[in-house]
């Protein structure tokens, strides 16, 4: 029983060991302790989706996860998807379809969509919109984001 | 730091978890999916002195078929319930309800049992547990006990759980073969908490509705089984007149609140419209079973 502990986890392929307060949120750990400020923080109660990361391969709200819970886990953040001049597929599709304006919501969308493409059937626009419904964007009106996901889902395999 | 300071216990077993809860002297909290507890802790609406993380306890993430029931362990996530083949085959009404629960990312983490323990009046899981005559399995350092869901869920965000107890599983009764079912919900955005929802089960024997079960939420400070309305339909033919009559009775019996999202009148109207649709659908889906001659 501790209010502080040392955790070891893999973030974007690198092993990290840090001492953390038990009450430190994973979102704040990523941003403040590891300097990975690509993960954004909007509402801190699970509603906006800006802080979405992948925890052991599935999307999770980093604002609703304690860093200490991620001990031993594999975390992927937006920084792991690609870099300037070498964008990942999802990032490139957002760029091609103008899927962002201010970009605040974008990291969360990119991580949610990565989970969607890996695990969920996305055969219709309705399915795409449903899967995106946990992420809020105040700028785009979503249509260009749906366009980007539709193209990614097509490239993934034939639509039935 | 957003949450207030607490001591963290990574429980290795159920026994370990309930010992830690008992040691917290009434001020401990179980952490399951964290999809309701963490928002409350981030806003310091809840400040446990000890947080007991049950996520690493082995074998709690199972859905198993027992005699006549499906058992959902304490770490069965919403996604698992939504995708499980046993649920889809044996309790299609639950399969249908799960499509309405939150969003993909929240479903990856949130647990069925956690939702029942949280007892939000607008959540699907407590309502479905009531509909399916659920039994709650409870452990504490004093041993184990079971409790019917209708005794467990006592109010808005309130259950009969003692501070040193945790829920280890929920059992749901599998409806008889051929039971008709329906689930209807209205929310303003997909995956948001519902304004109202209704779920119905009914059998059909010799042209009459039998063993009618109706659960609703969004109309009171807990999800409810509508036993008066169930009784009013029991043994009647599934005609439009019968459904209209029981829906009128249902609307008369409701005293919903007005709030930011909807007025009481609107909620009563909505509840009636959803119930009317669900009763007809459940009747249509029910397969006729003739009673054996006495
Ligand atoms: C954006 C968003 C949208 C949502 N939309 C919906 C929705 O549409 N419908 C819906 O039903 N829910 C919705 N939820 C809530 C979600 O379903 C939660 O998963 C659920 O309410 C709680 O489950 P949990 O496992 O996350 O529990 P936690 O948050 O970990 O715990 C909740 C409470 O239950 C207690 N608890 C948990 N497990 C146990 C146990 N085994 N024994 C004893 N006590 C326990 C905790 O101590 C705490 O008090 C939403 C949540 C978010 C963030
Ligand atoms: S910051 Fe986590 S969901 Fe909004
Ligand atoms: S691009 Fe501005 S919030 Fe989505």
Short mmCIF file of C-alpha atoms and ligand atoms in Angstrom, two decimals, chain A residues 40-51 61 63, ligand 2:
data_model
loop_
_atom_site.label_atom_id
_atom_site.label_comp_id
_atom_site.label_asym_id
_atom_site.label_seq_id
_atom_site.Cartn_x
_atom_site.Cartn_y
_atom_site.Cartn_z
CA UNK A 40 -3.94 16.64 -25.34
CA UNK A 41 -6.06 17.25 -22.28
CA UNK A 42 -9.48 18.81 -22.71
CA UNK A 43 -12.09 17.86 -20.15
CA UNK A 44 -10.39 15.40 -17.79
CA UNK A 45 -13.60 13.51 -17.27
CA UNK A 46 -13.67 11.17 -20.20
CA UNK A 47 -16.03 13.10 -22.47
CA UNK A 48 -13.94 14.90 -25.12
CA UNK A 49 -11.54 12.14 -26.21
CA UNK A 50 -8.55 14.47 -26.77
CA UNK A 51 -6.39 12.42 -24.36
CA UNK A 61 -8.75 7.69 -21.98
CA UNK A 63 -7.23 11.15 -18.20
S1 LIG C 2 -9.27 14.94 -21.48
FE1 LIG C 2 -9.62 12.82 -21.39
S2 LIG C 2 -11.50 12.60 -22.39
FE2 LIG C 2 -11.29 14.77 -22.31
#
